[in-house]
């Protein structure tokens, strides 16, 4: 398996992006509906899934759509209000 510098930098960027998204969620939502352990595992799963999608598929539209879907799933940790969740995803994604 030949790992290029691009994949290493992209993986590090995804790790940082997961951290930034976690901080964004605290801007939009004041409290989580799950315990801290589940929340951390969810962000780790987000990081792993989005990295695997990018490295395996490498189709930009599929990566973008999967990123938005995973962001929406992360918002469900905080609120069940679909409109607020969709708005949060859009604001996070365009920022």
Short mmCIF file of C-alpha atoms in Angstrom, two decimals:
data_model
loop_
_atom_site.label_atom_id
_atom_site.label_comp_id
_atom_site.label_asym_id
_atom_site.label_seq_id
_atom_site.Cartn_x
_atom_site.Cartn_y
_atom_site.Cartn_z
CA UNK A 1 0.00 0.00 0.00
CA UNK A 2 1.51 3.24 -1.14
CA UNK A 3 0.41 6.22 0.93
CA UNK A 4 1.15 9.54 -0.73
CA UNK A 5 1.81 12.81 1.00
CA UNK A 6 -1.58 14.07 -0.23
CA UNK A 7 -3.46 11.35 1.70
CA UNK A 8 -1.48 12.08 4.86
CA UNK A 9 -2.18 15.81 4.67
CA UNK A 10 -5.84 15.18 3.80
CA UNK A 11 -6.22 12.83 6.78
CA UNK A 12 -4.67 15.38 9.13
CA UNK A 13 -6.97 18.02 7.67
CA UNK A 14 -10.00 15.79 8.26
CA UNK A 15 -8.95 15.31 11.87
CA UNK A 16 -8.74 19.09 12.33
CA UNK A 17 -12.06 19.52 10.50
CA UNK A 18 -13.77 17.09 12.90
CA UNK A 19 -12.49 19.18 15.81
CA UNK A 20 -13.70 22.43 14.22
CA UNK A 21 -17.12 20.90 13.52
CA UNK A 22 -17.34 19.87 17.17
CA UNK A 23 -16.70 23.49 18.17
CA UNK A 24 -19.27 24.71 15.61
CA UNK A 25 -21.87 22.41 17.12
CA UNK A 26 -21.38 24.06 20.49
CA UNK A 27 -22.08 27.42 18.85
CA UNK A 28 -25.43 26.20 17.47
CA UNK A 29 -26.47 23.87 20.31
CA UNK A 30 -26.11 24.46 24.03
CA UNK A 31 -26.33 20.86 25.21
CA UNK A 32 -26.07 17.36 23.86
CA UNK A 33 -28.76 14.69 24.13
CA UNK A 34 -26.18 11.91 24.63
CA UNK A 35 -23.31 11.44 27.05
CA UNK A 36 -19.81 12.72 26.30
CA UNK A 37 -18.45 9.24 25.43
CA UNK A 38 -21.04 8.73 22.66
CA UNK A 39 -20.38 12.24 21.39
CA UNK A 40 -16.63 11.64 21.12
CA UNK A 41 -17.18 8.27 19.44
CA UNK A 42 -19.50 9.94 16.95
CA UNK A 43 -16.86 12.48 15.94
CA UNK A 44 -14.26 9.73 15.61
CA UNK A 45 -16.70 7.78 13.42
CA UNK A 46 -17.29 10.93 11.35
CA UNK A 47 -13.55 11.35 10.86
CA UNK A 48 -13.05 7.71 9.87
CA UNK A 49 -16.05 7.62 7.52
CA UNK A 50 -15.26 10.83 5.66
CA UNK A 51 -11.60 9.84 5.32
CA UNK A 52 -12.52 6.40 3.98
CA UNK A 53 -15.02 7.84 1.53
CA UNK A 54 -12.45 10.26 0.17
CA UNK A 55 -9.60 7.78 -0.09
CA UNK A 56 -11.72 4.95 -1.51
CA UNK A 57 -14.09 6.75 -3.89
CA UNK A 58 -12.38 10.08 -4.74
CA UNK A 59 -15.46 11.47 -6.50
CA UNK A 60 -15.97 15.04 -5.25
CA UNK A 61 -19.79 15.07 -5.40
CA UNK A 62 -20.01 11.81 -3.45
CA UNK A 63 -17.55 13.12 -0.85
CA UNK A 64 -19.56 16.36 -0.52
CA UNK A 65 -22.91 14.59 -0.19
CA UNK A 66 -21.57 12.06 2.29
CA UNK A 67 -20.03 14.91 4.29
CA UNK A 68 -23.40 16.69 4.47
CA UNK A 69 -25.20 13.49 5.47
CA UNK A 70 -22.66 12.76 8.19
CA UNK A 71 -22.90 16.35 9.44
CA UNK A 72 -26.66 16.00 9.62
CA UNK A 73 -26.27 12.77 11.61
CA UNK A 74 -23.97 14.59 14.02
CA UNK A 75 -26.60 17.28 14.55
CA UNK A 76 -29.00 14.59 15.74
CA UNK A 77 -26.80 14.22 18.82
CA UNK A 78 -27.95 17.67 19.88
CA UNK A 79 -31.46 18.27 18.62
CA UNK A 80 -34.36 16.56 16.84
CA UNK A 81 -35.55 19.79 15.20
CA UNK A 82 -35.00 18.97 11.53
CA UNK A 83 -35.15 22.57 10.29
CA UNK A 84 -32.53 23.74 12.78
CA UNK A 85 -30.35 20.73 11.97
CA UNK A 86 -30.50 21.33 8.22
CA UNK A 87 -29.74 25.03 8.70
CA UNK A 88 -26.80 24.15 10.96
CA UNK A 89 -25.42 21.73 8.36
CA UNK A 90 -25.70 24.32 5.61
CA UNK A 91 -24.03 27.01 7.70
CA UNK A 92 -21.22 24.70 8.75
CA UNK A 93 -20.71 23.39 5.24
CA UNK A 94 -20.49 26.79 3.56
CA UNK A 95 -18.18 28.25 6.23
#
